[in-house]
Amino acid sequence: MKNYTTLILAGLVIVLAAVLVGVLVYMQNQPVEQRTVQPLVEIAEMEPDSSKWAVNFPNQYDTFMKTKTNNVDTTYGGSSAFSWLERDPRQVILFAGYPFSKDYNDDRGHANALEDVRATKRLNLDDSDPKHTPATCYSCKSSDNPGLWAELGMEAYDAMSFNEMTPNIENSIGCANCHEAGTMRLIVTNPALKEAFERQGKDWTTFSRQEMRTVVCANCHVEYYFKGDGKYLTFPWDNGTKVEEIIAYYEEAGFKDWAYPETDTPMLKAQHPEFEFFTAGSTHYEAGVACADCHMPYVRDGASKYSSHDVHSPLLNPEASCGQCHTDTKYVVGRVATIQKQVADTKIAAEDAILDAIHAIKLAAADPNVDVELLDQARKLHREAQFMWDFISAENSTGFHNPGVCARRACQVREPGTRSPDACGAVHQRPVPADYGYLLRRVQPVTEIQPNSPPHMAGNFISGNIRGARVVLPRKEKT
């Protein structure tokens, strides 16, 4: 009798398991719209008004709207729109002759993007001026863009002036910049990103959902430039996404953002290359972590679990952002502080050195007996060094997105000098190379590891595993 009962129970378990598997298989084979919760309202394709999406996704919308008011700063960044020119006056000189020397504020939250781009003093709204601001500057500021790109084409869009495009732009960044209406899947909406992937032989539609949780940010958080007279938005990734590959691309294209006053150096301005930085072999990226895992962590509202759209620094909520993987969030926050302190100190040292280089090149350029070939070499080194510095400076993590790459790129600021040690010996009978050599020797992220630091510290700085290191920056050499 006991064996008979056991057989009956085993049979019931098998039957229930088979039914469960059958139900799961049935659900998996149903169309997406039949497997998910039915929306309360239908969202039109590329709908720019995010409040209409809010009916179906109130939690996501409510948290997104917090980006309009949650303007909180961290130690080295934040969302309060503080002025970089006031915080670091060196940058006024570094960007002399370019609009960033007039107005350079840190970004506020996504919901403020449209208001802020219209308020910046960098705009040139005189359409009769050949250097007027193009409509391209709206590319990452509005959820109206996907529809406008579909209607006009990006070439016609970019060829318009900022003034001409303004009446067509009503909404700030929103749902349509990242999501496909109906399915809500993450998509590439920026034609420049689609084209960049195509030139690399990549098809973004084959990427996994986890990959797209990073790729979708690359619609905007990248290095880009305005190509040709039509100011066509272009990502300079044809040679790759590393900083030296981007520099090589610009060299081949003969591109410059502006000419530096008095030195006539053809300069480059980095934008905000978070995607390039993070995906260049960072510890988190190699572990399969996506941008959204840290900047848009999953949170709960009762029984509802959703991705917070209050996009901000993970340091403002480390328990939700870091605590999903790290049990000791206090240690993680301390580690971030160590990395960012080292990067911030190195960045300032680089700025001081570049300013010395600018002064040296100015002296050389003003001398009638200048050796033009050597002067051009010095200009090339200035162009490369400042872009490498700016690639770190304009990237919004103060190095944390990829500490190893940050260290190597900072070292590369000095590397050109080893290829042309007397590049600034361009003035006849005037020894300027020592001044410029200062730039090429000085910028080095870790020059000494103190005795109380772990013996493996130097190697771990390169690999991104920093804990308690003390950095000693070199002093300016006397000449």
XYZ file of C-alpha atoms in Angstrom:
479
model
C 0.000 0.000 0.000
C 2.855 2.345 0.864
C 4.552 1.719 -2.485
C 1.246 2.290 -4.267
C 0.816 5.703 -2.614
C 4.379 6.660 -3.522
C 3.750 5.783 -7.148
C 0.596 7.909 -7.220
C 2.410 10.904 -5.722
C 5.317 10.516 -8.138
C 2.871 10.344 -11.011
C 1.127 13.519 -9.895
C 4.456 15.352 -9.642
C 5.384 14.262 -13.162
C 1.996 15.333 -14.530
C 2.185 18.735 -12.822
C 5.733 19.269 -14.085
C 4.657 18.383 -17.612
C 1.728 20.811 -17.410
C 4.012 23.579 -16.135
C 6.535 22.993 -18.916
C 3.709 23.005 -21.441
C 2.372 26.316 -20.161
C 5.833 27.894 -20.260
C 6.459 26.656 -23.798
C 3.042 27.956 -24.867
C 3.705 31.386 -23.363
C 7.161 31.568 -24.889
C 5.731 30.933 -28.337
C 3.098 33.640 -28.086
C 3.680 37.077 -29.690
C 5.216 39.663 -27.378
C 1.997 41.625 -27.116
C 0.170 38.511 -25.849
C 2.866 37.622 -23.304
C 3.104 41.002 -21.615
C 0.702 43.144 -19.655
C -1.593 44.862 -22.103
C -0.976 48.645 -22.255
C -3.660 51.046 -21.117
C -3.086 53.248 -24.157
C -1.403 52.661 -27.498
C 1.764 54.683 -28.027
C 2.366 56.027 -31.522
C 5.643 55.186 -33.226
C 8.384 57.647 -32.196
C 5.932 59.517 -29.947
C 7.944 62.504 -28.620
C 5.663 63.378 -25.683
C 6.885 61.281 -22.766
C 3.787 62.087 -20.698
C 1.794 59.861 -23.065
C 4.102 56.951 -22.314
C 3.576 57.663 -18.608
C 0.052 56.225 -18.696
C 1.524 52.767 -19.301
C 4.724 53.239 -17.330
C 4.034 55.608 -14.410
C 6.952 54.501 -12.222
C 9.496 54.908 -14.996
C 8.093 58.307 -15.935
C 7.907 59.570 -12.359
C 11.521 58.645 -11.690
C 12.625 60.147 -14.996
C 11.015 63.467 -14.085
C 13.191 63.552 -10.968
C 16.135 64.291 -13.274
C 14.697 67.784 -13.623
C 15.079 68.616 -9.943
C 17.640 66.166 -8.527
C 20.565 68.441 -9.320
C 22.999 67.134 -6.726
C 26.790 67.249 -6.968
C 29.344 64.628 -6.021
C 32.977 65.431 -5.188
C 34.119 65.743 -8.804
C 30.912 66.062 -10.796
C 27.161 66.213 -10.452
C 24.091 67.849 -11.925
C 24.006 71.368 -10.505
C 25.300 72.984 -13.717
C 28.343 74.388 -11.936
C 30.833 76.205 -14.151
C 33.994 74.300 -15.029
C 35.590 77.621 -15.937
C 35.044 78.927 -12.408
C 36.017 75.672 -10.739
C 39.137 75.281 -12.894
C 40.178 78.612 -14.514
C 42.973 76.854 -16.430
C 40.315 75.698 -18.860
C 39.606 79.274 -19.922
C 43.111 79.331 -21.392
C 43.075 75.731 -22.624
C 39.975 76.477 -24.722
C 40.966 80.022 -25.724
C 39.515 80.965 -29.088
C 36.705 78.403 -28.783
C 33.180 78.863 -27.354
C 33.979 76.552 -24.425
C 36.205 79.329 -23.052
C 33.057 81.469 -22.676
C 30.651 78.982 -21.142
C 31.317 75.447 -19.930
C 28.857 74.148 -17.355
C 28.441 70.625 -16.086
C 25.281 68.960 -17.390
C 22.066 68.865 -15.424
C 19.683 65.912 -15.621
C 18.190 64.615 -18.874
C 14.891 66.422 -18.394
C 16.765 69.757 -18.523
C 18.705 69.054 -21.728
C 16.587 71.182 -24.039
C 16.383 74.163 -21.691
C 20.124 74.082 -21.057
C 21.247 73.872 -24.687
C 19.114 76.897 -25.501
C 20.587 78.842 -22.582
C 24.285 78.246 -23.232
C 26.432 81.220 -24.186
C 28.231 79.033 -26.711
C 25.400 79.513 -29.205
C 25.926 81.726 -32.245
C 22.418 82.573 -33.413
C 23.480 84.942 -36.188
C 22.536 82.902 -39.258
C 24.393 85.342 -41.505
C 27.643 84.315 -39.804
C 29.254 81.275 -41.503
C 30.116 80.024 -38.000
C 26.509 80.083 -36.780
C 25.349 77.215 -34.589
C 23.898 74.357 -36.667
C 20.794 72.310 -35.906
C 23.164 69.409 -35.262
C 23.537 70.754 -31.718
C 19.971 69.610 -31.020
C 20.859 65.985 -31.872
C 21.091 64.749 -28.287
C 18.670 67.139 -26.643
C 15.159 66.125 -27.681
C 12.774 63.192 -28.098
C 11.422 64.985 -31.179
C 14.568 63.962 -33.051
C 13.735 60.363 -34.045
C 10.598 61.574 -35.816
C 12.381 64.526 -37.413
C 15.218 62.307 -38.649
C 12.670 59.931 -40.142
C 10.810 62.811 -41.800
C 13.702 64.979 -42.993
C 16.684 62.664 -43.074
C 19.717 63.535 -40.983
C 21.509 65.333 -43.814
C 18.690 67.868 -44.218
C 18.266 68.123 -40.443
C 21.942 68.927 -39.856
C 22.102 71.394 -42.746
C 19.581 73.649 -40.997
C 20.627 76.283 -38.505
C 19.863 76.064 -34.795
C 17.384 78.905 -35.246
C 15.620 77.185 -38.132
C 15.229 73.940 -36.197
C 14.018 75.514 -32.954
C 10.280 75.683 -33.880
C 10.332 71.920 -34.534
C 11.750 71.034 -31.122
C 9.342 71.032 -28.181
C 10.335 68.129 -25.937
C 13.494 67.427 -23.985
C 15.137 63.997 -23.917
C 12.522 61.320 -23.347
C 11.242 57.797 -23.905
C 11.465 57.908 -27.711
C 15.223 58.488 -27.586
C 15.783 54.962 -26.266
C 12.647 52.837 -26.653
C 10.587 51.402 -29.477
C 6.908 52.163 -28.907
C 4.783 49.054 -28.491
C 7.552 46.568 -27.691
C 9.489 48.936 -25.400
C 12.736 47.294 -26.518
C 15.885 49.387 -26.411
C 16.889 50.650 -29.849
C 19.428 52.773 -31.680
C 17.645 55.974 -32.692
C 20.561 58.230 -33.658
C 21.438 57.783 -37.359
C 25.066 58.666 -36.580
C 25.337 55.640 -34.284
C 23.690 53.353 -36.837
C 26.105 54.540 -39.507
C 29.122 54.172 -37.215
C 28.195 50.551 -36.503
C 27.625 49.886 -40.191
C 31.088 51.214 -41.065
C 32.461 48.807 -38.459
C 30.511 45.926 -39.980
C 28.235 45.597 -36.936
C 24.468 45.099 -36.846
C 23.043 46.540 -33.641
C 19.799 44.564 -34.045
C 21.758 41.385 -33.230
C 22.963 42.700 -29.862
C 21.611 41.117 -26.691
C 19.327 42.994 -24.337
C 22.163 43.376 -21.835
C 24.436 44.780 -24.549
C 21.713 47.224 -25.532
C 21.580 48.495 -21.933
C 24.960 50.041 -22.768
C 24.616 50.633 -26.510
C 21.466 52.715 -26.081
C 23.526 55.236 -24.099
C 25.867 55.534 -27.096
C 23.111 57.368 -28.941
C 24.576 60.407 -27.175
C 27.312 59.629 -24.638
C 30.128 59.410 -27.184
C 32.810 61.377 -29.012
C 31.491 62.959 -32.220
C 32.123 65.804 -34.634
C 30.292 67.820 -37.284
C 31.534 66.709 -40.688
C 31.894 69.091 -43.629
C 29.967 72.221 -44.496
C 26.696 70.400 -43.835
C 27.738 69.824 -40.190
C 26.815 66.155 -40.554
C 26.869 64.393 -37.185
C 29.583 61.738 -37.337
C 31.159 59.346 -34.842
C 34.911 59.036 -35.642
C 35.069 55.277 -35.106
C 36.259 54.058 -38.516
C 39.686 53.134 -37.103
C 38.285 52.034 -33.751
C 37.032 53.678 -30.571
C 40.314 54.081 -28.666
C 41.600 57.621 -28.262
C 44.689 57.050 -30.412
C 42.483 55.546 -33.137
C 40.181 58.556 -32.997
C 43.157 60.916 -33.227
C 44.367 58.967 -36.273
C 40.907 59.333 -37.831
C 40.942 63.100 -37.342
C 44.469 63.294 -38.772
C 43.405 61.408 -41.893
C 40.322 63.603 -42.242
C 42.348 66.797 -41.726
C 39.770 67.902 -39.169
C 40.103 70.582 -36.507
C 37.565 72.162 -34.180
C 39.439 75.463 -34.035
C 42.867 77.051 -34.346
C 44.476 78.028 -31.057
C 45.173 81.791 -30.903
C 48.810 82.879 -31.328
C 50.044 79.293 -31.820
C 47.748 78.369 -34.740
C 47.595 74.799 -33.449
C 44.735 72.860 -35.118
C 42.847 71.825 -31.975
C 40.331 69.094 -31.167
C 37.592 69.299 -28.519
C 36.518 66.020 -26.943
C 32.820 65.675 -26.196
C 31.706 63.111 -23.599
C 33.212 59.729 -24.575
C 31.679 57.593 -21.827
C 30.837 54.736 -24.236
C 34.342 54.608 -25.705
C 35.909 54.767 -22.249
C 33.723 52.137 -20.596
C 33.848 49.598 -23.433
C 37.652 49.744 -23.776
C 38.157 46.661 -21.636
C 37.047 48.075 -18.296
C 36.649 45.682 -15.378
C 32.893 46.185 -15.201
C 32.346 45.963 -18.953
C 34.337 42.724 -19.205
C 32.226 41.331 -16.358
C 29.057 41.959 -18.375
C 27.902 45.012 -16.441
C 25.933 47.601 -18.431
C 25.608 51.364 -17.976
C 22.004 50.959 -16.844
C 22.941 48.459 -14.123
C 24.690 51.243 -12.199
C 23.021 54.440 -13.392
C 19.451 53.055 -13.632
C 19.311 50.303 -10.992
C 16.250 48.163 -10.399
C 14.101 49.384 -7.525
C 10.784 48.314 -6.027
C 7.468 50.021 -5.454
C 5.490 47.529 -3.433
C 5.354 44.367 -5.539
C 6.460 46.224 -8.660
C 10.107 45.990 -9.744
C 11.325 48.425 -12.377
C 14.426 50.219 -13.624
C 14.735 53.657 -12.057
C 14.915 56.332 -14.752
C 16.287 58.908 -12.326
C 19.637 58.726 -14.118
C 22.436 60.028 -11.915
C 25.734 59.104 -10.283
C 25.696 55.705 -8.536
C 27.458 57.429 -5.633
C 24.161 59.073 -4.716
C 22.540 55.693 -4.081
C 25.311 53.097 -3.744
C 23.111 50.567 -1.978
C 20.871 50.220 -5.038
C 23.554 50.758 -7.680
C 26.561 48.950 -6.208
C 24.881 46.730 -3.631
C 23.477 44.406 -6.288
C 26.985 42.959 -6.712
C 29.138 44.360 -3.894
C 28.329 43.465 -0.310
C 30.473 46.226 1.204
C 29.230 49.429 -0.419
C 31.201 51.573 2.027
C 34.432 50.065 0.715
C 33.288 50.539 -2.887
C 32.542 54.226 -2.327
C 35.954 54.655 -0.706
C 37.641 52.930 -3.603
C 35.891 55.214 -6.076
C 37.090 58.214 -4.073
C 40.689 56.955 -4.255
C 40.559 56.434 -8.010
C 38.912 59.774 -8.687
C 41.357 61.656 -6.447
C 44.295 60.205 -8.375
C 42.722 61.009 -11.726
C 41.729 64.536 -10.670
C 45.264 65.288 -9.452
C 46.790 63.903 -12.639
C 44.353 65.909 -14.735
C 45.370 69.170 -13.062
C 49.056 68.328 -13.493
C 48.402 67.734 -17.177
C 46.607 71.072 -17.500
C 49.516 72.950 -15.937
C 51.931 71.194 -18.245
C 49.867 71.912 -21.345
C 49.707 75.584 -20.385
C 53.501 75.622 -20.255
C 53.575 74.030 -23.688
C 51.189 76.650 -25.066
C 53.440 79.401 -23.740
C 56.499 77.783 -25.314
C 54.816 77.400 -28.693
C 53.627 81.015 -28.580
C 57.215 82.137 -28.088
C 58.342 79.960 -30.952
C 55.570 81.083 -33.307
C 56.381 84.752 -32.666
C 60.049 84.370 -33.570
C 60.934 85.345 -37.167
C 63.730 82.753 -37.222
C 61.433 79.877 -36.333
C 62.099 76.455 -37.842
C 58.643 75.847 -39.332
C 59.019 72.079 -39.511
C 59.898 71.789 -35.838
C 57.157 74.251 -34.913
C 54.609 72.100 -36.739
C 55.852 69.082 -34.805
C 55.297 70.986 -31.573
C 51.789 71.956 -32.667
C 51.011 68.330 -33.455
C 52.151 67.292 -29.994
C 50.050 70.054 -28.417
C 46.998 68.912 -30.400
C 47.436 65.276 -29.381
C 48.316 65.972 -25.749
C 45.362 68.282 -25.139
C 42.898 65.934 -26.829
C 44.134 63.030 -24.698
C 43.746 65.178 -21.589
C 40.295 66.323 -22.726
C 39.252 62.739 -23.475
C 39.732 62.078 -19.759
C 38.428 65.449 -18.571
C 35.233 65.555 -20.651
C 34.367 61.952 -19.785
C 31.950 62.132 -16.893
C 33.355 59.623 -14.389
C 36.661 61.269 -13.407
C 38.325 58.070 -14.570
C 36.206 55.501 -12.728
C 34.547 54.064 -15.836
C 37.963 52.685 -16.770
C 40.842 53.452 -14.374
C 43.362 51.387 -16.331
C 42.716 53.111 -19.636
C 42.688 56.469 -17.867
C 46.168 55.799 -16.474
C 47.543 54.708 -19.826
C 46.024 57.641 -21.701
C 47.455 60.100 -19.184
C 50.867 58.548 -19.767
C 50.353 58.927 -23.498
C 50.236 62.691 -23.091
C 53.990 62.481 -22.590
C 54.625 59.725 -25.139
C 54.824 62.004 -28.215
C 57.897 63.614 -26.686
C 59.839 60.378 -26.908
C 59.256 60.418 -30.648
C 60.397 64.012 -31.089
C 62.334 65.147 -28.005
C 63.339 68.532 -29.402
C 60.023 69.246 -31.112
C 59.810 72.716 -29.687
C 63.399 73.618 -30.409
C 61.828 75.595 -33.170
C 63.305 78.957 -32.354
C 66.709 79.753 -33.740
C 69.186 80.175 -30.862
C 66.422 79.948 -28.256
C 66.178 76.693 -26.233
C 62.415 76.270 -25.955
C 62.438 72.438 -25.940
C 62.992 72.312 -22.201
C 59.644 74.055 -21.632
C 57.772 71.728 -23.931
C 59.662 68.742 -22.647
C 58.163 69.612 -19.275
C 54.765 68.709 -20.676
C 56.045 65.477 -22.124
C 57.864 64.402 -18.954
C 55.506 65.605 -16.296
C 52.149 63.992 -16.938
C 52.430 60.572 -15.364
C 49.592 59.263 -13.175
C 51.662 57.240 -10.700
C 55.269 58.318 -10.199
C 55.821 56.853 -6.748
C 54.023 54.338 -4.569
C 54.476 55.107 -0.893
C 55.911 52.429 1.451
C 52.620 52.012 3.281
C 50.855 51.027 0.054
C 50.479 47.345 -0.887
C 53.468 46.080 -2.930
C 51.203 45.155 -5.835
C 49.785 48.673 -6.097
C 51.479 49.821 -9.294
C 50.233 46.859 -11.287
C 46.790 47.116 -9.801
C 46.479 50.785 -10.717
C 46.815 49.792 -14.361
C 44.329 46.936 -13.986
C 41.866 49.153 -12.158
C 42.104 47.511 -8.728
C 43.037 50.438 -6.524
C 42.924 50.375 -2.742
C 44.565 52.965 -0.564
C 47.294 54.161 -2.923
C 48.973 57.497 -2.287
C 50.135 59.293 -5.390
C 53.055 61.711 -5.486
C 52.999 63.974 -8.497
C 56.348 65.105 -9.916
C 57.593 68.610 -9.361
C 58.298 70.951 -12.195
C 61.878 70.561 -13.317
C 64.072 73.635 -13.251
C 65.569 74.723 -16.553
